[in-house]
Tab-separated table of C-alpha atoms and ligand atoms in Angstrom:
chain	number	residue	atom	x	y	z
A	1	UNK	CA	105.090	135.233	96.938
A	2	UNK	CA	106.200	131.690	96.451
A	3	UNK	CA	104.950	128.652	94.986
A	4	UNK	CA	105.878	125.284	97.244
A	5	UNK	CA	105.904	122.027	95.605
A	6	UNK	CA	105.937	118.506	97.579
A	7	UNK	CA	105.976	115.067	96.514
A	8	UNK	CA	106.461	111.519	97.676
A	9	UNK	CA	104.979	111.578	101.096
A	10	UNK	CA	102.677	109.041	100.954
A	11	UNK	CA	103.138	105.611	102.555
A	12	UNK	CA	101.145	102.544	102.710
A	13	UNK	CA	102.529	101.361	105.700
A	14	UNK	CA	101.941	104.595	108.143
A	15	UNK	CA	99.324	105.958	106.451
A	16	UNK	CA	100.806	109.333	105.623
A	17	UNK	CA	99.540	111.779	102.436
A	18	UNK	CA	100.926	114.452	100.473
A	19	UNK	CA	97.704	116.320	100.530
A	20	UNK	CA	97.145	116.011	104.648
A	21	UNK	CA	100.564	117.613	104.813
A	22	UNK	CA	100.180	120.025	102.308
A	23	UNK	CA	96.801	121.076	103.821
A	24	UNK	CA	99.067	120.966	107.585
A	25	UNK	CA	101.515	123.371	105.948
A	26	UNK	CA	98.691	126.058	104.534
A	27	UNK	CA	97.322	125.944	108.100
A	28	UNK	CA	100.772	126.417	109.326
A	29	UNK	CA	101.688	129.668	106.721
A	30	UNK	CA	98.010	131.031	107.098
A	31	UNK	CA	98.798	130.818	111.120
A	32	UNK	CA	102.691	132.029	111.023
A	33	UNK	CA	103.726	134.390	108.389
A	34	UNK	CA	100.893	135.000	105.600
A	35	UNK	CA	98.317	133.889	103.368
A	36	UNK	CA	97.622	130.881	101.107
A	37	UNK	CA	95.891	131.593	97.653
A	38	UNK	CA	95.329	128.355	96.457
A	39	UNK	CA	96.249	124.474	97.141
A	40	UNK	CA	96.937	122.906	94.075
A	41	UNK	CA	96.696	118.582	93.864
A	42	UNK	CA	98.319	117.567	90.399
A	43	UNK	CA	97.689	113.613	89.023
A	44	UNK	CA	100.668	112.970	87.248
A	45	UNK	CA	101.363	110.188	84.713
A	46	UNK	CA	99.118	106.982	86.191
A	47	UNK	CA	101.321	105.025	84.231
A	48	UNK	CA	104.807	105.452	86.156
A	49	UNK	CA	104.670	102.341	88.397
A	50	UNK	CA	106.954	102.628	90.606
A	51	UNK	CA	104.931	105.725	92.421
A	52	UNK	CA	102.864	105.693	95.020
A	53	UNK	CA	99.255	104.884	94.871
A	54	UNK	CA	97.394	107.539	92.478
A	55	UNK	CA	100.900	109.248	91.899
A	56	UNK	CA	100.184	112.666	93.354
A	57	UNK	CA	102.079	116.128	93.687
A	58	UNK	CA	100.835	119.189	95.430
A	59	UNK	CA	101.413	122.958	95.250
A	60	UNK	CA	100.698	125.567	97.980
A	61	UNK	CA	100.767	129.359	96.564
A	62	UNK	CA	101.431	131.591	99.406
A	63	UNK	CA	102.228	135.185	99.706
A	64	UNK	CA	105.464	134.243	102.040
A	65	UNK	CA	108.309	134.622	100.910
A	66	UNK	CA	110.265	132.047	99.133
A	67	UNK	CA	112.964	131.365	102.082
A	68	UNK	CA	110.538	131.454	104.934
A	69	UNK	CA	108.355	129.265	102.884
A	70	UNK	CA	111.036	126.843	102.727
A	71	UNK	CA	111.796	126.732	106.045
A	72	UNK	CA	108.458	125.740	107.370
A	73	UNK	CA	108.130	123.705	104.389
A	74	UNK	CA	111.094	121.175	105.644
A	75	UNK	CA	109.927	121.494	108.852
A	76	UNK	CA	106.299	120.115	108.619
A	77	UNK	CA	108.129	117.185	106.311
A	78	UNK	CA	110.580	116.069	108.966
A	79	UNK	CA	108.571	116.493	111.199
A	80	UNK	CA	105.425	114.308	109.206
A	81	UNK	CA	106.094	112.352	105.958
A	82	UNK	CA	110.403	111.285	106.965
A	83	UNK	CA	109.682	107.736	108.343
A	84	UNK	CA	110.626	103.870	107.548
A	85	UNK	CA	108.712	103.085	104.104
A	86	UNK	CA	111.245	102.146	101.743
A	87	UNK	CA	109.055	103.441	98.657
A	88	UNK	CA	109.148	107.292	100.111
A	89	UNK	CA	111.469	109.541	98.335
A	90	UNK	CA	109.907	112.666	99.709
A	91	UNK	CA	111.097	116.226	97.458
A	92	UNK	CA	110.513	119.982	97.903
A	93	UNK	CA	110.965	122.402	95.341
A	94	UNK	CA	110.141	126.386	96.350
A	95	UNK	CA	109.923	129.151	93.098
A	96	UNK	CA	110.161	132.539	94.252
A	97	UNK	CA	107.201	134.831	92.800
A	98	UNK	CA	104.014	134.401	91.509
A	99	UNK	CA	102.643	130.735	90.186
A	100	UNK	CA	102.216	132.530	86.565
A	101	UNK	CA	105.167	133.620	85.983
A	102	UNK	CA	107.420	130.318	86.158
A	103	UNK	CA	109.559	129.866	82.798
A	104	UNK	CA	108.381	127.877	79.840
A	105	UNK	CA	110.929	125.356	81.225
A	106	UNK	CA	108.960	124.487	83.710
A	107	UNK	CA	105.965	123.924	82.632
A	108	UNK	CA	106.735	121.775	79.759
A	109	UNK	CA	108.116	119.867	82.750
A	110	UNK	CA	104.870	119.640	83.871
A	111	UNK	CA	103.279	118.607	80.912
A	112	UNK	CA	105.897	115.716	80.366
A	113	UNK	CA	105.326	114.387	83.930
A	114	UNK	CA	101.759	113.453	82.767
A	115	UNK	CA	102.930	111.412	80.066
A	116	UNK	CA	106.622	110.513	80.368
A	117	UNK	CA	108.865	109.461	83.291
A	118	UNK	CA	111.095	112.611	84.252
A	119	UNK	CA	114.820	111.119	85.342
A	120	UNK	CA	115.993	112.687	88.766
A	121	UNK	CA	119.032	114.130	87.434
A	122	UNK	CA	117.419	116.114	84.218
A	123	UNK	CA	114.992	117.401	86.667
A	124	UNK	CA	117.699	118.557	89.580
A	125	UNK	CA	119.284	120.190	86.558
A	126	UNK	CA	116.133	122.141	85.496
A	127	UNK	CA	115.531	123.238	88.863
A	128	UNK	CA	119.257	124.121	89.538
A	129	UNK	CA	118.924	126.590	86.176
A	130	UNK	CA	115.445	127.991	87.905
A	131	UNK	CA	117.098	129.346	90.436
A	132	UNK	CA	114.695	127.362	93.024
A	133	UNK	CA	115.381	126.076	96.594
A	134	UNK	CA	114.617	122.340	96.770
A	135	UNK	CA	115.857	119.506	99.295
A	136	UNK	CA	115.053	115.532	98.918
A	137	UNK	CA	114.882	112.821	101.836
A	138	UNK	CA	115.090	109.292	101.334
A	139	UNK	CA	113.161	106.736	104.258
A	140	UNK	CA	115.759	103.840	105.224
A	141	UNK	CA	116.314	101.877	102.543
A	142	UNK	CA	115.392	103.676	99.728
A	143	UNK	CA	118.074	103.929	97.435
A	144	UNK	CA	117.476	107.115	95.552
A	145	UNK	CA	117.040	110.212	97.643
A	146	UNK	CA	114.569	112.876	97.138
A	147	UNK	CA	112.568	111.157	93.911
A	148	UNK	CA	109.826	113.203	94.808
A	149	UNK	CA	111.259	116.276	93.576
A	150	UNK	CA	110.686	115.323	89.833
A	151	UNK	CA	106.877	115.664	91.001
A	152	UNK	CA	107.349	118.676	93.239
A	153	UNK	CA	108.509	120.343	89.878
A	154	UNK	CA	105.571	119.726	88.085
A	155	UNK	CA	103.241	121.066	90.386
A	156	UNK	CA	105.152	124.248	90.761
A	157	UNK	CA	104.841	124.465	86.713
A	158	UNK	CA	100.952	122.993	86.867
A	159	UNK	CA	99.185	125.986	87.175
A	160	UNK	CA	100.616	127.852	84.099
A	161	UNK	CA	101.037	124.765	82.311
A	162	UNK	CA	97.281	123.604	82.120
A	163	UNK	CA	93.910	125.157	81.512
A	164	UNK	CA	91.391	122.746	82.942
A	165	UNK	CA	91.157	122.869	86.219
A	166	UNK	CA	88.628	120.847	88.682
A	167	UNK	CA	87.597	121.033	92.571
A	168	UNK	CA	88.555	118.373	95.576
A	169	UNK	CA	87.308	118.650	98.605
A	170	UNK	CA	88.752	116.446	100.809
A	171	UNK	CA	87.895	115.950	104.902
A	172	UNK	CA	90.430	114.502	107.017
A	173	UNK	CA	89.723	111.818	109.824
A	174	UNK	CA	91.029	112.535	113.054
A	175	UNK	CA	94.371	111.331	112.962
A	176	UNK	CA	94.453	108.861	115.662
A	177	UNK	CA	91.704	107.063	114.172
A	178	UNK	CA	93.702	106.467	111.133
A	179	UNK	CA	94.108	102.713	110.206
A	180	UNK	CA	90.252	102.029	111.825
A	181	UNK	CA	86.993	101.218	109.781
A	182	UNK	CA	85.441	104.655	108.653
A	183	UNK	CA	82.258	105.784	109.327
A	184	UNK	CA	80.450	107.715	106.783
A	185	UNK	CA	76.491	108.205	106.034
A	186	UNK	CA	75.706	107.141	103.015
A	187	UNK	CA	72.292	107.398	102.809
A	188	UNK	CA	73.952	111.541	103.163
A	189	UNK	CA	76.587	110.431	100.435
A	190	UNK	CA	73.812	109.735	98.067
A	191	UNK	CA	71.298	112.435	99.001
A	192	UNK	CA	73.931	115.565	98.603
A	193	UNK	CA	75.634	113.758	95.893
A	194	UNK	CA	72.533	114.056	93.890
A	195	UNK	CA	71.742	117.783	95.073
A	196	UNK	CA	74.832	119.004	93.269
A	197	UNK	CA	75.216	116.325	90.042
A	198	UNK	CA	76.300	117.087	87.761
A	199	UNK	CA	78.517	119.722	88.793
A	200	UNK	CA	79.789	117.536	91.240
A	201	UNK	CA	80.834	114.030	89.858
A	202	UNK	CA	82.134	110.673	90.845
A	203	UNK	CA	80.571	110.740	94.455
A	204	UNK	CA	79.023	107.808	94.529
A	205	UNK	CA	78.457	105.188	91.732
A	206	UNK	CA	74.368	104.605	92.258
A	207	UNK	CA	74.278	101.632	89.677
A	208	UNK	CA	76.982	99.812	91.900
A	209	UNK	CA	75.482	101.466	95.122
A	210	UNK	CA	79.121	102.164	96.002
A	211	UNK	CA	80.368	105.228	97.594
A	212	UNK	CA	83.352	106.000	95.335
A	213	UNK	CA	84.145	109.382	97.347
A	214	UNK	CA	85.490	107.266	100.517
A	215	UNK	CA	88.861	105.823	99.872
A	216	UNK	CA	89.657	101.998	100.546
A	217	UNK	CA	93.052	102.680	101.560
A	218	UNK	CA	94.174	103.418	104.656
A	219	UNK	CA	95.526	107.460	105.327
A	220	UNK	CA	94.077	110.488	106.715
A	221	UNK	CA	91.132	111.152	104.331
A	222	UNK	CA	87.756	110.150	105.296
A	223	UNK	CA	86.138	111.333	101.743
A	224	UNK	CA	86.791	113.802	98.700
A	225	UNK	CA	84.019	115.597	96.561
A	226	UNK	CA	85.334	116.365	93.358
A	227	UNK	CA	82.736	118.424	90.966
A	228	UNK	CA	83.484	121.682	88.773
A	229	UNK	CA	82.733	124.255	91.460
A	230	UNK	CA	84.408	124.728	94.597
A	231	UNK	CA	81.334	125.991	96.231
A	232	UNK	CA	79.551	122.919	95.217
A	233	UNK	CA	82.146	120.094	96.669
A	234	UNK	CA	81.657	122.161	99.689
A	235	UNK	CA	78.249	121.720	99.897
A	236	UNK	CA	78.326	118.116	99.864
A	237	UNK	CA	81.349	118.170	102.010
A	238	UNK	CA	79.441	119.283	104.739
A	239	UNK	CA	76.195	117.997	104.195
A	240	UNK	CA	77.950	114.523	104.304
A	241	UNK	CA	79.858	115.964	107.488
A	242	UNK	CA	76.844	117.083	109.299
A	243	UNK	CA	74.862	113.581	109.340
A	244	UNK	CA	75.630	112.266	113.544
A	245	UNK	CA	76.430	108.855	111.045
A	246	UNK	CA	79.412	110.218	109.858
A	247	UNK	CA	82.563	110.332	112.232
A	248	UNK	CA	84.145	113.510	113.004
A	249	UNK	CA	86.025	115.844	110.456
A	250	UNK	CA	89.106	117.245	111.537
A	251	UNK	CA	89.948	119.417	109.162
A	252	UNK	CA	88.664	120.306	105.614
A	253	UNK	CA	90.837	121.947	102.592
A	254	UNK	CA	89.598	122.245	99.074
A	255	UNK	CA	92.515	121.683	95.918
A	256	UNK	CA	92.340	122.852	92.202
A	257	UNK	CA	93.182	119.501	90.772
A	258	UNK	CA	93.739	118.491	87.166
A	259	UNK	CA	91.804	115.077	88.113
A	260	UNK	CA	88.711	114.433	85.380
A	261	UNK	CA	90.518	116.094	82.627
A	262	UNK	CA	91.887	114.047	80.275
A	263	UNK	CA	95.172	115.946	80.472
A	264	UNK	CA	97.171	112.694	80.879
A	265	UNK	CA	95.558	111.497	76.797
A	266	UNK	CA	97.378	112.680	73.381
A	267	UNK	CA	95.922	111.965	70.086
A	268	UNK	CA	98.343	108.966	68.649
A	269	UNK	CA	98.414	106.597	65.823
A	270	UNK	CA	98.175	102.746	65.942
A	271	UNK	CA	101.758	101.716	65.448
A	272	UNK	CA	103.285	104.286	66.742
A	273	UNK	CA	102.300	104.408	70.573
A	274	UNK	CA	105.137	104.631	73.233
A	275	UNK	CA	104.461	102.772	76.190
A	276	UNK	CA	103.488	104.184	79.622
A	277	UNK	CA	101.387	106.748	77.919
A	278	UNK	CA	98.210	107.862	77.451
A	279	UNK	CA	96.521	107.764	73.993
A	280	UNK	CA	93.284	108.755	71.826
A	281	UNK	CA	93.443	106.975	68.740
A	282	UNK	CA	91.192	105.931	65.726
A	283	UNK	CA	90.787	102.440	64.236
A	284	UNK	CA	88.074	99.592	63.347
A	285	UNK	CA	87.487	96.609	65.361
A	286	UNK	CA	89.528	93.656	63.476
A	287	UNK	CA	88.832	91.004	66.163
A	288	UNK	CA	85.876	90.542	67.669
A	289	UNK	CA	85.758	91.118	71.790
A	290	UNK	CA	86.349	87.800	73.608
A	291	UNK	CA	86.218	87.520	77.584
A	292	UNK	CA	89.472	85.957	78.662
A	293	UNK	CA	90.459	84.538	82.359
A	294	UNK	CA	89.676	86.479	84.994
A	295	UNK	CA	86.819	88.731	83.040
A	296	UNK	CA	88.773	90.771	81.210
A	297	UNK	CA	87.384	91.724	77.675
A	298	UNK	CA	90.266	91.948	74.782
A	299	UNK	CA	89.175	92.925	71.130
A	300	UNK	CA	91.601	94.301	68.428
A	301	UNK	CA	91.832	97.787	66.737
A	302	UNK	CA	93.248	97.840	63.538
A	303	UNK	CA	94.482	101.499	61.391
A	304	UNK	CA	92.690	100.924	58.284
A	305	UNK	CA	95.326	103.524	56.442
A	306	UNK	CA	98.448	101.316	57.575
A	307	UNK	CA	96.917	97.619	58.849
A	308	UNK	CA	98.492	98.034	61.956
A	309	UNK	CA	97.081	96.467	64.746
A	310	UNK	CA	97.133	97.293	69.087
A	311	UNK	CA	94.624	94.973	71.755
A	312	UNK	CA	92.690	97.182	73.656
A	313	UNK	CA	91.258	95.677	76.958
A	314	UNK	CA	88.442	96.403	79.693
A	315	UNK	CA	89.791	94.907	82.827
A	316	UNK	CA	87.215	93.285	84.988
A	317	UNK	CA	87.249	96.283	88.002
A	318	UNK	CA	85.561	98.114	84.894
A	319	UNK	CA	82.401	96.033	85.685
A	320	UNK	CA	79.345	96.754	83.554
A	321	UNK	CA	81.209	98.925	80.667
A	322	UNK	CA	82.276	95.426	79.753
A	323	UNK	CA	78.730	94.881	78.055
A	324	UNK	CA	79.859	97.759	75.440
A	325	UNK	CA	83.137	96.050	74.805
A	326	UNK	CA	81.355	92.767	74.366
A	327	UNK	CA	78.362	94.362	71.754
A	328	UNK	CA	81.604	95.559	69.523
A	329	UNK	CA	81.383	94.202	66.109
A	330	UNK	CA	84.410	93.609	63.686
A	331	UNK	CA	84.082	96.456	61.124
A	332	UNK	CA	83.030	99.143	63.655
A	333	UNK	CA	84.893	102.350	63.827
A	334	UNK	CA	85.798	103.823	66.886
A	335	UNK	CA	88.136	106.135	68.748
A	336	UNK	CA	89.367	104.635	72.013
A	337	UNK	CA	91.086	106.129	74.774
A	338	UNK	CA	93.705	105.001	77.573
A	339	UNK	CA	96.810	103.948	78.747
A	340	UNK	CA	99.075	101.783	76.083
A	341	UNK	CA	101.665	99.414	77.484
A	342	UNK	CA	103.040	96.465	76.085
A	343	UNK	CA	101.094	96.896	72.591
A	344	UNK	CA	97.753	96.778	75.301
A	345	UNK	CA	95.647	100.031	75.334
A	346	UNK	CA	93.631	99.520	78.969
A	347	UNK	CA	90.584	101.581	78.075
A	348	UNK	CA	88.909	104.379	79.980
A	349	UNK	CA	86.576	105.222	77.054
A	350	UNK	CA	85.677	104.798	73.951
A	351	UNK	CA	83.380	106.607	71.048
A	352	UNK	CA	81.105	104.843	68.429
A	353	UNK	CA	81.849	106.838	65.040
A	354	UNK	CA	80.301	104.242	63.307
A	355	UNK	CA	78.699	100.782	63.526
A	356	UNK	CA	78.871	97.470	61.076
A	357	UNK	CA	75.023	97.471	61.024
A	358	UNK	CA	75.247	94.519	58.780
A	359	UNK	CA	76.023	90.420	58.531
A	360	UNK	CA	76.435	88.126	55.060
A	361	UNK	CA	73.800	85.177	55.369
A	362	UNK	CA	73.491	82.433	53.434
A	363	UNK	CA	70.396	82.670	51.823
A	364	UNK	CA	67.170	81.305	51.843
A	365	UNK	CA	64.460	79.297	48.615
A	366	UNK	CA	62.067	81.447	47.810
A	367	UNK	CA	59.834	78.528	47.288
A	368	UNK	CA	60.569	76.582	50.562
A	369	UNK	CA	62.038	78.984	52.802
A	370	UNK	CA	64.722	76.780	53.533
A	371	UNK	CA	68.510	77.593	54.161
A	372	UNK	CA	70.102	76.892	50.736
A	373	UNK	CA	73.205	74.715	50.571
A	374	UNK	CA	76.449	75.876	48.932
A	375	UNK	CA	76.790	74.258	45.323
A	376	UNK	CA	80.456	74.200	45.577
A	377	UNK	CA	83.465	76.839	45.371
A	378	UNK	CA	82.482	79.947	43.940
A	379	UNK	CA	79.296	77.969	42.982
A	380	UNK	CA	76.581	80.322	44.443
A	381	UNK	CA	74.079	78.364	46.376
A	382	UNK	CA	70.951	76.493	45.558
A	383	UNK	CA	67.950	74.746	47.116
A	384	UNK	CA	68.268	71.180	45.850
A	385	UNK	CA	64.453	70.398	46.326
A	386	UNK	CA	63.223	73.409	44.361
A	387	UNK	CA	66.079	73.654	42.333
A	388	UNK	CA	66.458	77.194	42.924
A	389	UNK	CA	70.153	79.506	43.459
A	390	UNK	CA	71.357	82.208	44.160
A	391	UNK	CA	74.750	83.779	43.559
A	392	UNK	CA	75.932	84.593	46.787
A	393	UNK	CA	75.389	85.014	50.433
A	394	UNK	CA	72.756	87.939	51.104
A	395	UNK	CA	72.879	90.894	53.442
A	396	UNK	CA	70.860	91.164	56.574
A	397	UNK	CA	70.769	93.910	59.030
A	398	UNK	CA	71.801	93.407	62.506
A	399	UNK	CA	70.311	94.957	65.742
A	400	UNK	CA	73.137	96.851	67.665
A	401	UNK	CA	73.403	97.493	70.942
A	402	UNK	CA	75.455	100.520	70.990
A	403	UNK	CA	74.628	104.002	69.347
A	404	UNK	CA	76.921	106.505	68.151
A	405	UNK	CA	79.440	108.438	70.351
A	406	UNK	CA	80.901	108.312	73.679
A	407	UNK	CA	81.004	105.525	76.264
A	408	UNK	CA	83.228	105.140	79.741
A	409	UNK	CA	83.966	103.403	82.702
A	410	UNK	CA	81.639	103.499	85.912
A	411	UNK	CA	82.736	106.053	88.565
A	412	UNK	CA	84.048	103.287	90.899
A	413	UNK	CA	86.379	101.995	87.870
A	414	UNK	CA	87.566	105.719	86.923
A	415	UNK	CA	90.990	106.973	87.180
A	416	UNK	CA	91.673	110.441	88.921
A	417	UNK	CA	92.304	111.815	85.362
A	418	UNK	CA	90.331	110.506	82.987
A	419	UNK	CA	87.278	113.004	82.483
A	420	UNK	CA	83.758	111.730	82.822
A	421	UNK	CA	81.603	112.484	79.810
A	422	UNK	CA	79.088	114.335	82.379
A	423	UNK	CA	81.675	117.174	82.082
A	424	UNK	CA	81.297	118.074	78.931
A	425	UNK	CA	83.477	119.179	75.554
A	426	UNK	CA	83.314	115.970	73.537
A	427	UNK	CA	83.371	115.693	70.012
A	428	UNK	CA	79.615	113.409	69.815
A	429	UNK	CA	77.102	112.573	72.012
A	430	UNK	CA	77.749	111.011	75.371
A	431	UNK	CA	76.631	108.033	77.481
A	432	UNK	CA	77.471	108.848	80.640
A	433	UNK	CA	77.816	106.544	83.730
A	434	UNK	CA	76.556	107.564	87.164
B	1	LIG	ZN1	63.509	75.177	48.309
């Protein structure tokens, strides 16, 4: 048995993708030398910038061994992912035995990569002590060779390093047609989207209309179906694949992916917060939300235990969850979650614990109904006509807009990670987007 990890194929220019070649090489093994147990597609931390878009690693389990599964591991990389985009740093990294038996080592590796950025040389060295067989590339130009391996070890160590696992199905275009407008149904999109919600999730986004399973950018995959059961993002796979509206598949795999769990999101404390990570933390709204350029909606979250303070934000590509932000009042309480940079938490979701269901009024005469005027500092108020006062402003309820517990981002705003509330497992009740 072996476990091969790959990294840092993708390119924007030539269209390339770690998971088309991973899905080439489990053909490949599956037609040469063995069988493949399971294709593994790990989202690692969305916050390291400098990776490629969605910052993916894969992992093929295979009963070859580990030096024939090396072999025709290089092979299908030269011969598909070595070309001239400077931001490819391609890595391999190939563990003898079986996926649950890599050391502790390891898999804290993995767990890191979702949340810090792994340096090159720490990460040769951990593989060096593992005993593994790796090899990096570097396109023309690039200056560091064989980045890719710091992600290559993760998803060796993914599978005993996390417990939530998900389903992608993706189908591939033919690959000439790569680059070229797709063609997908999506009146079929829609109809076997909703035959299989919600085990499958983040299909389509029916508010928006939008079909969020069919990538913008260009590359080899015509759409994925992510859900919680593999049989189910089959399902739609092929119902979608069936319709004469949709182009022709030319190949199909399905990945356990750690996308939709959360797994990138520790439990922090305002104040405290590294940057590039991913946080849940508690606080109470301290300014109210205000829509800056470009539609972006900032508030800030204040710790009430230490007064200090972080700006959370709903970007504009996060459409209508932007009406939540803006109904937030100063004095709620809420737990927010997302990626903190730069003293910014970007949110993916939120949860109402509690609301400020109240407002100080100045009061009204009881004998003329009128809005009293202030009688000075610290005077109180009175109603000059009626010569009436009162001490102080009053308190009136306010009509909120938001109930307790969960709220997120549409589908079409959602990051592979984050988890949609449809899933399940939260700690209050959830509002979930569709
Ligand atoms: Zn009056």
């Amino acid at each position: 048995m072996a476990v091969i990890g790959l990294d840092d194929t993708d390119s924007r220019r030539e269209g390339m993708c770690t998971t088309y070649l991973a899905t080439r090489l489990a053909e490949r093994l599956e037609a040469t030398a063995g069988s493949v147990k399971r294709l593994c597609l790990i989202r690692l931390n969305p916050a390291v910038e400098h990776k490629t878009r969605g910052n993916a690693a894969l992992a093929v389990h295979t009963s070859v061994s580990a030096a024939e599964a090396f072999r025709l591991a290089c092979d299908e990389l030269e011969s598909l992912a070595i070309e001239t985009d400077a931001q490819t740093s391609p890595g391999l990294v190939v563990a003898p035995g079986d996926p649950d038996d890599v050391p502790e080592v390891v898999c804290e590796h993995s767990r890191r990569a979702l949340r810090h950025k792994h340096r090159l040389s720490e990460t040769l060295e951990r593989i060096e002590t593992a005993g593994y067989r790796h090899r990096g590339w570097a396109a023309e130009g690039c200056e560091i060779t064989g980045r890719g391996r710091i992600g290559a070890l993760a998803a060796v160590g993914a599978w005993a390093a996390f417990e939530d696992w998900t389903y992608e199905r993706i189908a591939y275009r033919r690959f000439e047609r790569c680059g070229t407008p797709r063609r997908v149904d999506l009146e079929a999109v829609f109809a076997a989207a909703d035959s299989e919600y919600p085990t499958v999730w983040d299909t389509v986004d029916r508010e928006a209309g939008s079909a969020v399973c069919v990538p913008n950018a260009p590359g080899p995959i015509l759409y994925g179906i992510r859900g919680d059961d593999a049989t189910a993002v089959e399902h739609v796979a092929n119902e979608i694949a069936a319709s004469d509206d949709t182009e022709s598949v030319e190949t199909q795999a399905t990945f356990l992916t750690n996308q939709g769990t959360d797994s990138h999101l520790a439990n922090g404390s305002i104040g405290s917060l590294r940057a590039a990570a991913g946080y849940r933390v508690d606080g109470v709204v301290s300014m109210p939300p205000e829509t800056r350029a470009g539609g972006h909606v900032f508030y800030e979250l204040t710790a009430p235990e230490t007064g200090a303070t972080v700006d959370c934000v709903a970007f504009e590509p996060t459409k209508r969850f932007r009406q939540h932000i803006r109904a937030l009042r100063v004095g709620d309480r809420l737990t927010v979650c997302g990626e903190h940079t730069d003293g910014t938490i970007k949110l993916e979701k939120f949860a109402v614990r509690e609301l400020n269901r109240t407002e100080q009024v100045t009061p009204e005469c009881p004998d003329c109904g009128r809005r009293m005027k202030s009688a000075g500092r610290n005077q109180g108020y009175r109603c000059r006509d009626c010569d009436t006062a009162a001490p102080g402003k009053r308190e009136r309820l306010v009509v909120r807009d938001l109930e307790r517990g969960w709220y997120e981002v549409p589908p079409l705003a959602r990051r592979h990670i984050a988890k949609p509330l449809v899933r399940g497992g939260f700690d209050a009740p959830v509002h979930p987007e569709r």
